[in-house]
């Protein structure tokens, strides 16, 4: 089924009591980052400059030269604008989308640029909201605005790193049902991460890696007399110890390493640690990755650029680098929050010892097939209605043709089928139809070999699996035939809306089209 999709990152939608409340509050606190990205693009006259490059779009170097920006910094910003639906990228060249051409180019009769610039002026006044709520407003407004000293800002930053890391650390600990011996933890928030692991496994001997990163917490960060005394090790000391090739750590954990912008030096640091990992030990990387909660990750990437000169990294790139060293890795494992983890080890035994759900193991391998998004949903969120089947029968040019009838099932049977499943993936992709359907079959095979023996796929649209089809003859490829969502009575619009996506019908031929499929898992 074809529809326009306005992507709404699931981490930016309304709070559901069944989702992570801490992450929801973090999203609220950073919501202004979205508007600041838009304001900055307008201040740079970005959309007008991009439009001048014509229909073929512009590469990052070409845009960077025109805008007089840093290539790496601009790259992070463009990825964010792309996730916001303001740009699209094809063959490494960026172009304006429909919404930017209509509302953000001054030549358009629907131009909103000045209204948005005015909103920026108003947004600055929102800092006075507290004053507006207090008594004696006029007196309060005339007072000097509250400001923090550098020391107060530094202390607030340390507390913030502690609180945010604590939220993620509680999830990281759950991957281990048992853990003993010596472990090494490095990166911003290392002490907080260490505290959580020690709470869960009191016998651990933990060493915290201390380096020159000014944003890294250390054992004295929180000035708490109750803080356990951890071993510490500098980067130089670690290199000296690693040179002895003595495997001593059962776990090496790095969190938030990519807050810096030197990817190669970070990877070198990881490789330096590997000789110290026991043969059955585990390397664990925790960070924001581009493939998980992509919009939030890209917002974090620009925030790191502003404050730390850093970035977010591709999980695929990290996995590729680790695999090249001979390590075995897991796919990217999403947390409930907006970060994810990657595990690696010299043998595959470590994977069996991790407390991973089948869904955690499955999501990113399916995403890697070539889909835009893979969302875990509850089967009872799937909306079934007679309308969907009627629309197929009376509103589709493929109605009554073999390649359409062959992949639909009765509504009552669809209802019975869904009632027997407790898990599902809603999968988003792009045309063409046959390619999307072949990817859905590949996703079903992955799920089947991953332990879901009842894995069953619904795809979008009439069957286009075969390169040619005799519409008068019986189907010769029944092995690869699957029902379509709409042809089986599933209201794709309402199902997708139920799960955090905003959809509307196509109003123009050049609007962006998305396909959705459903993978039932049991």
Coordinates of C-alpha atoms in Angstrom, one line a residue:
X1 CA 0.0 0.0 0.0
X2 CA 1.4 3.4 -0.9
X3 CA 1.1 6.4 1.4
X4 CA 2.9 9.5 2.3
X5 CA 4.7 9.2 5.5
X6 CA 5.7 12.0 7.8
X7 CA 8.1 10.3 10.1
X8 CA 7.5 10.7 13.8
X9 CA 10.4 9.2 15.8
X10 CA 8.8 6.9 18.4
X11 CA 11.0 8.7 21.0
X12 CA 9.3 12.0 20.3
X13 CA 5.7 10.9 20.5
X14 CA 3.4 11.2 23.6
X15 CA 4.1 9.3 26.8
X16 CA 2.6 5.9 27.2
X17 CA 2.7 4.4 30.8
X18 CA 4.1 1.2 29.2
X19 CA 7.1 3.1 27.7
X20 CA 10.2 4.6 29.4
X21 CA 9.1 7.6 31.4
X22 CA 12.7 8.8 32.0
X23 CA 13.3 8.9 28.2
X24 CA 10.0 10.8 27.7
X25 CA 11.1 13.5 30.1
X26 CA 14.5 13.7 28.4
X27 CA 12.7 14.2 25.1
X28 CA 10.6 17.0 26.5
X29 CA 13.8 18.7 27.9
X30 CA 15.5 18.6 24.5
X31 CA 12.4 19.4 22.3
X32 CA 13.8 22.9 21.6
X33 CA 16.7 21.4 19.7
X34 CA 14.3 20.7 16.8
X35 CA 13.2 24.3 16.5
X36 CA 16.8 25.5 16.8
X37 CA 17.8 23.3 13.9
X38 CA 15.0 24.9 11.8
X39 CA 15.9 28.5 12.9
X40 CA 19.6 27.9 12.1
X41 CA 18.8 26.6 8.6
X42 CA 16.8 29.7 7.9
X43 CA 19.5 32.0 9.3
X44 CA 22.0 30.3 7.0
X45 CA 19.6 30.9 4.0
X46 CA 20.2 27.2 3.6
X47 CA 17.1 26.1 1.7
X48 CA 17.5 29.0 -0.8
X49 CA 21.2 28.2 -1.4
X50 CA 20.4 24.5 -1.8
X51 CA 17.6 25.3 -4.3
X52 CA 20.1 27.2 -6.5
X53 CA 22.0 24.0 -7.2
X54 CA 19.0 22.8 -9.2
X55 CA 17.2 19.5 -9.4
X56 CA 20.3 17.4 -9.1
X57 CA 21.0 18.6 -5.6
X58 CA 24.3 19.4 -4.0
X59 CA 27.0 17.3 -2.3
X60 CA 28.3 18.1 1.2
X61 CA 31.6 19.6 -0.1
X62 CA 29.7 21.9 -2.6
X63 CA 27.3 23.1 0.1
X64 CA 30.1 23.5 2.6
X65 CA 32.1 25.7 0.3
X66 CA 29.0 27.8 -0.5
X67 CA 28.0 28.2 3.1
X68 CA 31.6 28.5 4.4
X69 CA 31.0 25.7 6.9
X70 CA 33.1 22.8 8.2
X71 CA 32.5 19.6 6.2
X72 CA 32.1 17.3 9.2
X73 CA 29.9 19.7 11.1
X74 CA 27.7 20.3 8.1
X75 CA 27.3 16.6 7.6
X76 CA 25.8 16.1 11.1
X77 CA 23.5 19.0 10.5
X78 CA 22.3 17.7 7.1
X79 CA 21.6 14.3 8.6
X80 CA 19.4 16.0 11.2
X81 CA 17.5 18.0 8.6
X82 CA 17.0 14.8 6.6
X83 CA 15.5 13.1 9.6
X84 CA 13.2 16.0 10.2
X85 CA 11.9 15.6 6.6
X86 CA 13.3 18.9 5.4
X87 CA 15.9 17.4 3.0
X88 CA 16.3 14.1 1.2
X89 CA 19.5 12.6 0.0
X90 CA 20.0 10.6 -3.2
X91 CA 23.4 9.3 -4.3
X92 CA 25.1 11.6 -1.8
X93 CA 23.4 14.7 -3.0
X94 CA 20.9 16.7 -0.9
X95 CA 17.8 18.4 -2.2
X96 CA 14.8 20.2 -0.7
X97 CA 11.7 18.2 0.0
X98 CA 8.1 19.1 -0.8
X99 CA 7.6 20.8 2.5
X100 CA 10.7 23.0 2.2
X101 CA 10.0 23.9 -1.4
X102 CA 6.4 24.9 -0.5
X103 CA 6.9 26.7 2.8
X104 CA 10.6 27.7 3.1
X105 CA 11.5 29.1 -0.3
X106 CA 10.8 32.8 -0.5
X107 CA 9.6 32.4 -4.1
X108 CA 6.7 30.2 -3.0
X109 CA 3.2 31.8 -2.4
X110 CA 3.0 29.7 0.8
X111 CA 6.3 30.9 2.2
X112 CA 6.4 30.8 6.1
X113 CA 10.0 31.8 6.7
X114 CA 9.3 35.1 8.2
X115 CA 6.6 33.6 10.5
X116 CA 9.2 31.1 11.7
X117 CA 11.8 33.8 12.3
X118 CA 9.2 35.6 14.4
X119 CA 8.7 32.4 16.3
X120 CA 12.4 32.4 17.2
X121 CA 12.1 35.9 18.7
X122 CA 9.1 34.7 20.7
X123 CA 10.9 31.5 21.8
X124 CA 13.6 33.7 23.5
X125 CA 10.8 35.2 25.6
X126 CA 9.8 31.8 26.9
X127 CA 12.8 32.1 29.2
X128 CA 10.6 34.6 31.1
X129 CA 7.8 32.0 31.7
X130 CA 8.8 31.6 35.3
X131 CA 8.6 35.3 35.9
X132 CA 5.2 35.5 34.2
X133 CA 3.9 33.0 36.7
X134 CA 5.1 34.8 39.8
X135 CA 3.5 37.5 41.7
X136 CA 4.8 41.1 41.4
X137 CA 5.7 40.4 37.7
X138 CA 6.8 43.9 36.9
X139 CA 9.3 44.0 39.8
X140 CA 10.6 40.5 38.9
X141 CA 11.0 41.4 35.2
X142 CA 13.2 44.4 36.0
X143 CA 15.6 42.2 38.0
X144 CA 18.8 40.9 36.5
X145 CA 18.2 37.4 34.9
X146 CA 19.4 34.5 36.9
X147 CA 22.8 33.2 35.8
X148 CA 25.0 30.4 37.0
X149 CA 28.7 30.7 37.7
X150 CA 31.2 28.5 35.7
X151 CA 31.6 26.3 38.8
X152 CA 27.8 25.9 39.1
X153 CA 27.5 25.0 35.4
X154 CA 30.3 22.5 35.8
X155 CA 28.6 20.9 38.8
X156 CA 25.2 20.8 37.0
X157 CA 26.9 19.2 34.0
X158 CA 28.4 16.4 36.2
X159 CA 25.0 15.8 37.9
X160 CA 23.3 15.6 34.5
X161 CA 25.8 13.1 33.2
X162 CA 25.3 11.0 36.3
X163 CA 21.5 11.1 36.1
X164 CA 21.3 10.3 32.4
X165 CA 23.9 7.6 32.6
X166 CA 22.1 6.0 35.6
X167 CA 18.9 5.7 33.5
X168 CA 20.9 3.9 30.8
X169 CA 23.0 1.8 33.2
X170 CA 20.0 0.2 34.7
X171 CA 19.2 -1.2 31.3
X172 CA 22.8 -2.2 30.6
X173 CA 23.1 -4.3 33.8
X174 CA 20.1 -6.4 32.8
X175 CA 22.0 -8.0 29.9
X176 CA 24.0 -10.0 32.5
X177 CA 22.4 -12.7 34.6
X178 CA 25.8 -13.3 36.3
X179 CA 29.1 -11.5 36.2
X180 CA 32.3 -11.9 38.3
X181 CA 36.0 -11.0 38.3
X182 CA 37.6 -7.8 37.1
X183 CA 35.9 -5.4 34.7
X184 CA 37.1 -2.2 33.1
X185 CA 34.7 0.7 32.4
X186 CA 35.5 3.9 30.5
X187 CA 33.8 7.0 29.0
X188 CA 31.6 9.8 30.3
X189 CA 29.5 8.5 33.3
X190 CA 31.9 5.6 33.9
X191 CA 31.6 5.9 37.6
X192 CA 27.8 5.9 37.5
X193 CA 27.9 2.8 35.3
X194 CA 30.3 1.2 37.7
X195 CA 28.0 1.9 40.7
X196 CA 25.1 0.2 38.9
X197 CA 27.2 -2.9 38.1
X198 CA 28.5 -3.1 41.6
X199 CA 25.0 -2.9 43.0
X200 CA 23.9 -5.8 40.8
X201 CA 27.2 -7.8 41.3
X202 CA 28.8 -6.9 44.7
X203 CA 31.9 -9.1 44.2
X204 CA 33.1 -7.3 41.1
X205 CA 36.6 -5.8 41.0
X206 CA 36.0 -2.6 38.9
X207 CA 38.6 -0.4 37.3
X208 CA 37.6 3.0 35.9
X209 CA 39.5 4.3 32.9
X210 CA 40.4 8.0 33.5
X211 CA 41.7 10.0 30.6
X212 CA 42.0 13.7 29.6
X213 CA 38.5 14.0 28.4
X214 CA 37.0 17.0 30.3
X215 CA 33.5 15.6 29.9
X216 CA 34.3 12.3 31.6
X217 CA 33.1 11.7 35.1
X218 CA 35.5 10.1 37.5
X219 CA 35.4 8.6 41.0
X220 CA 35.4 12.0 42.7
X221 CA 32.8 13.6 40.4
X222 CA 29.8 13.4 42.6
X223 CA 31.6 14.2 45.9
X224 CA 29.6 11.5 47.6
X225 CA 31.3 10.0 50.7
X226 CA 29.2 6.8 50.2
X227 CA 30.7 6.3 46.7
X228 CA 32.6 3.0 46.6
X229 CA 36.4 3.2 46.1
X230 CA 37.2 1.9 42.5
X231 CA 40.5 1.2 41.0
X232 CA 41.6 3.8 38.4
X233 CA 43.7 3.6 35.3
X234 CA 45.0 6.2 32.9
X235 CA 45.0 5.6 29.1
X236 CA 48.9 5.4 29.2
X237 CA 48.8 2.9 32.1
X238 CA 46.2 0.8 30.2
X239 CA 48.5 0.7 27.2
X240 CA 51.4 -0.4 29.3
X241 CA 49.3 -3.2 30.9
X242 CA 47.8 -4.2 27.6
X243 CA 51.3 -4.6 26.1
X244 CA 51.9 -7.5 28.5
X245 CA 49.1 -9.5 26.8
X246 CA 47.6 -10.6 30.1
X247 CA 43.9 -11.2 29.8
X248 CA 42.4 -10.0 33.1
X249 CA 39.0 -8.5 32.4
X250 CA 35.8 -10.5 32.0
X251 CA 34.0 -7.3 30.8
X252 CA 35.3 -4.2 29.1
X253 CA 32.6 -1.6 28.8
X254 CA 32.8 1.8 27.1
X255 CA 30.0 4.3 27.4
X256 CA 29.5 7.5 25.3
X257 CA 33.0 7.3 23.8
X258 CA 31.9 9.0 20.6
X259 CA 31.3 12.2 22.3
X260 CA 34.7 13.1 20.8
X261 CA 35.2 13.5 17.0
X262 CA 38.3 11.4 16.5
X263 CA 36.8 8.1 15.4
X264 CA 40.1 6.4 14.6
X265 CA 41.7 7.2 18.0
X266 CA 38.6 5.8 19.7
X267 CA 38.9 2.6 17.7
X268 CA 42.6 2.5 18.5
X269 CA 41.8 2.8 22.2
X270 CA 39.3 -0.1 21.9
X271 CA 41.9 -2.3 20.1
X272 CA 44.5 -1.5 22.8
X273 CA 42.2 -3.0 25.4
X274 CA 41.4 -6.2 23.5
X275 CA 44.5 -8.2 24.7
X276 CA 43.3 -7.6 28.3
X277 CA 39.9 -9.3 27.6
X278 CA 39.6 -12.9 28.8
X279 CA 39.0 -15.5 26.1
X280 CA 35.4 -15.9 27.3
X281 CA 35.1 -12.2 28.1
X282 CA 32.8 -9.5 26.6
X283 CA 33.4 -6.1 25.1
X284 CA 30.4 -3.9 25.5
X285 CA 29.9 -0.5 23.7
X286 CA 27.1 1.7 24.8
X287 CA 26.2 5.0 23.0
X288 CA 23.8 6.8 20.7
X289 CA 24.0 5.2 17.3
X290 CA 22.5 6.5 14.0
X291 CA 20.5 3.4 13.4
X292 CA 18.5 3.5 16.7
X293 CA 16.0 6.2 17.5
X294 CA 17.6 8.0 14.5
X295 CA 16.1 11.4 14.9
X296 CA 17.0 11.6 18.6
X297 CA 20.5 10.2 17.7
X298 CA 21.0 12.9 15.1
X299 CA 19.8 15.6 17.6
X300 CA 22.4 14.2 20.0
X301 CA 25.0 14.3 17.3
X302 CA 24.5 18.0 16.7
X303 CA 24.4 18.7 20.4
X304 CA 27.7 16.9 20.8
X305 CA 29.0 19.0 17.9
X306 CA 28.0 22.2 19.6
X307 CA 29.3 21.4 23.1
X308 CA 32.1 18.8 22.6
X309 CA 33.1 18.8 19.0
X310 CA 31.8 15.3 18.8
X311 CA 29.3 13.2 16.9
X312 CA 27.2 10.1 16.9
X313 CA 28.4 7.1 15.0
X314 CA 27.0 4.4 12.8
X315 CA 26.6 1.0 14.5
X316 CA 27.3 -0.7 11.2
X317 CA 30.6 1.1 11.0
X318 CA 31.6 0.0 14.5
X319 CA 30.5 -3.6 13.9
X320 CA 32.5 -3.6 10.6
X321 CA 35.6 -2.3 12.4
X322 CA 35.3 -4.9 15.2
X323 CA 34.7 -7.7 12.8
X324 CA 37.8 -6.8 10.8
X325 CA 39.9 -7.5 13.9
X326 CA 38.5 -11.0 14.1
X327 CA 36.0 -10.4 16.9
X328 CA 32.5 -11.9 16.9
X329 CA 29.8 -9.3 17.4
X330 CA 26.1 -9.0 18.1
X331 CA 23.9 -6.8 15.9
X332 CA 23.0 -3.4 17.4
X333 CA 20.9 -4.1 20.4
X334 CA 18.4 -1.3 21.1
X335 CA 17.6 -0.2 24.7
X336 CA 14.2 1.1 25.7
X337 CA 15.8 4.5 25.8
X338 CA 17.4 6.3 22.9
X339 CA 20.8 4.5 23.1
X340 CA 21.9 1.1 22.1
X341 CA 24.7 -1.4 22.8
X342 CA 27.0 -3.6 20.7
X343 CA 28.6 -6.7 22.3
X344 CA 31.8 -8.4 21.0
X345 CA 34.1 -11.2 22.0
X346 CA 36.8 -13.5 20.7
X347 CA 34.5 -16.5 20.7
X348 CA 30.8 -16.7 20.2
X349 CA 30.2 -18.2 23.6
X350 CA 29.6 -14.8 25.2
X351 CA 26.4 -14.3 23.2
X352 CA 24.8 -17.3 24.8
X353 CA 25.5 -15.9 28.3
X354 CA 23.8 -12.5 27.5
X355 CA 20.2 -12.0 28.6
X356 CA 18.9 -11.0 25.2
X357 CA 15.3 -11.3 24.1
X358 CA 14.7 -12.8 20.6
X359 CA 13.3 -9.5 19.6
X360 CA 16.5 -7.7 20.6
X361 CA 18.5 -10.1 18.5
X362 CA 16.2 -9.8 15.5
X363 CA 15.4 -6.2 15.1
X364 CA 18.6 -4.8 13.6
X365 CA 19.4 -7.8 11.3
X366 CA 15.9 -7.2 9.8
X367 CA 16.6 -3.5 9.5
X368 CA 19.9 -4.3 7.8
X369 CA 17.9 -6.1 5.0
X370 CA 17.2 -2.6 3.7
X371 CA 14.1 -1.3 5.6
X372 CA 13.7 2.2 6.9
X373 CA 12.3 1.2 10.3
X374 CA 11.4 -1.9 12.3
X375 CA 8.9 -1.3 15.1
X376 CA 8.0 -3.8 17.8
X377 CA 4.2 -3.6 18.2
X378 CA 1.5 -5.5 20.0
X379 CA -0.7 -7.6 17.6
X380 CA -3.8 -6.2 19.2
X381 CA -2.8 -2.8 18.0
X382 CA -3.5 -4.0 14.4
X383 CA -6.8 -2.6 13.2
X384 CA -9.1 -4.8 11.1
X385 CA -12.1 -3.6 9.2
X386 CA -14.4 -4.5 6.3
X387 CA -13.6 -1.2 4.8
X388 CA -10.0 -2.3 3.9
X389 CA -11.2 -5.3 1.9
X390 CA -14.0 -3.3 0.3
X391 CA -11.5 -0.6 -0.8
X392 CA -9.4 -3.3 -2.4
X393 CA -12.4 -4.8 -4.2
X394 CA -13.9 -1.5 -5.4
X395 CA -11.0 0.9 -5.5
X396 CA -8.0 -0.9 -7.0
X397 CA -7.1 -1.6 -10.6
X398 CA -5.7 -5.1 -9.6
X399 CA -9.0 -6.3 -8.1
X400 CA -10.0 -9.8 -9.3
X401 CA -6.7 -10.4 -11.0
X402 CA -4.8 -13.5 -10.0
X403 CA -1.8 -11.8 -8.6
X404 CA -4.1 -9.9 -6.2
X405 CA -6.5 -12.6 -5.2
X406 CA -3.6 -15.0 -4.5
X407 CA -2.4 -12.9 -1.6
X408 CA -5.4 -12.1 0.5
X409 CA -7.3 -14.0 3.2
X410 CA -10.8 -13.5 4.6
X411 CA -11.2 -10.9 7.3
X412 CA -12.5 -13.4 9.9
X413 CA -9.5 -15.6 9.3
X414 CA -7.1 -12.6 9.7
X415 CA -8.7 -11.9 13.1
X416 CA -8.3 -15.5 14.2
X417 CA -4.7 -15.6 13.0
X418 CA -3.7 -12.4 14.8
X419 CA -5.3 -13.6 18.0
X420 CA -2.8 -16.4 18.2
X421 CA 0.3 -14.1 18.2
X422 CA 1.7 -12.1 21.1
X423 CA 4.5 -10.2 19.2
X424 CA 4.9 -8.4 15.9
X425 CA 7.0 -6.1 13.9
X426 CA 5.6 -3.2 11.8
X427 CA 8.1 -2.7 9.0
X428 CA 8.5 0.4 6.9
X429 CA 10.2 0.6 3.6
X430 CA 10.1 2.2 0.1
X431 CA 9.0 1.2 -3.4
X432 CA 9.3 -0.8 -5.6
X433 CA 6.6 -3.2 -4.7
X434 CA 8.4 -6.4 -5.7
X435 CA 11.6 -5.4 -4.0
X436 CA 9.7 -4.5 -0.8
X437 CA 7.9 -7.9 -0.9
X438 CA 11.2 -9.8 -1.4
X439 CA 12.6 -8.0 1.6
X440 CA 9.5 -9.0 3.7
X441 CA 10.2 -12.6 2.7
X442 CA 13.8 -12.3 3.8
X443 CA 12.6 -10.8 7.2
X444 CA 10.3 -13.8 7.7
X445 CA 13.2 -16.2 7.0
X446 CA 15.4 -14.4 9.5
X447 CA 12.7 -14.6 12.1
X448 CA 12.1 -18.3 11.4
X449 CA 15.8 -19.2 11.7
X450 CA 16.0 -17.0 14.8
X451 CA 13.5 -19.2 16.7
X452 CA 10.1 -17.9 15.7
X453 CA 8.8 -20.9 13.9
X454 CA 5.4 -19.3 13.4
X455 CA 6.8 -16.2 11.7
X456 CA 4.4 -15.0 9.1
X457 CA 4.6 -11.9 6.9
X458 CA 1.9 -9.6 5.4
X459 CA 3.2 -7.3 2.8
X460 CA 1.9 -4.4 0.8
X461 CA 0.0 -4.5 -2.5
X462 CA -0.6 -7.1 -5.2
X463 CA 2.1 -9.7 -5.7
X464 CA 5.1 -8.6 -7.7
X465 CA 7.5 -11.4 -6.6
X466 CA 8.1 -12.9 -10.1
X467 CA 9.6 -11.0 -13.0
X468 CA 6.7 -12.1 -15.1
X469 CA 3.3 -13.6 -14.3
X470 CA 0.7 -15.3 -16.5
X471 CA -2.5 -13.9 -15.0
X472 CA -4.5 -16.7 -16.6
X473 CA -2.5 -19.7 -15.2
X474 CA -2.3 -21.0 -11.7
X475 CA 0.4 -19.5 -9.5
X476 CA 3.7 -21.4 -9.9
X477 CA 5.5 -19.7 -6.9
X478 CA 3.2 -20.5 -4.0
X479 CA 6.3 -20.9 -1.7
X480 CA 6.9 -17.1 -1.9
X481 CA 3.3 -16.0 -1.9
X482 CA 2.0 -13.9 1.1
X483 CA -1.1 -12.0 1.9
X484 CA -1.2 -8.2 1.7
X485 CA -2.2 -6.3 4.8
X486 CA -5.1 -4.4 3.1
X487 CA -6.3 -7.4 1.1
X488 CA -6.7 -9.3 4.3
X489 CA -8.8 -6.7 6.0
X490 CA -6.1 -4.7 7.9
X491 CA -6.6 -1.0 8.0
X492 CA -3.0 0.1 7.4
X493 CA -3.6 3.8 8.1
X494 CA -5.1 3.2 11.5
X495 CA -2.6 0.4 12.4
X496 CA 0.3 2.6 11.6
X497 CA -1.2 5.6 13.5
X498 CA -1.8 3.4 16.5
X499 CA 1.9 2.8 16.6
X500 CA 3.3 6.3 16.5
X501 CA 3.4 7.2 12.7
X502 CA 1.6 10.1 11.1
X503 CA 0.1 9.2 7.7
X504 CA -2.0 10.9 5.1
X505 CA -3.1 10.1 1.6
X506 CA -1.1 11.3 -1.4
X507 CA -2.1 14.8 -2.5
X508 CA 0.4 15.0 -5.4
X509 CA 2.3 12.6 -7.6
X510 CA 5.7 13.8 -6.3
X511 CA 5.0 13.2 -2.6
X512 CA 7.2 10.7 -0.8
X513 CA 5.8 7.2 -0.7
X514 CA 6.3 4.6 2.0
X515 CA 5.3 0.9 2.2
X516 CA 4.4 -0.9 5.4
X517 CA 4.5 -4.6 6.1
X518 CA 3.5 -6.7 9.2
X519 CA 5.6 -9.6 10.5
X520 CA 3.9 -11.8 13.1
X521 CA 6.2 -13.5 15.6
X522 CA 5.6 -16.4 17.9

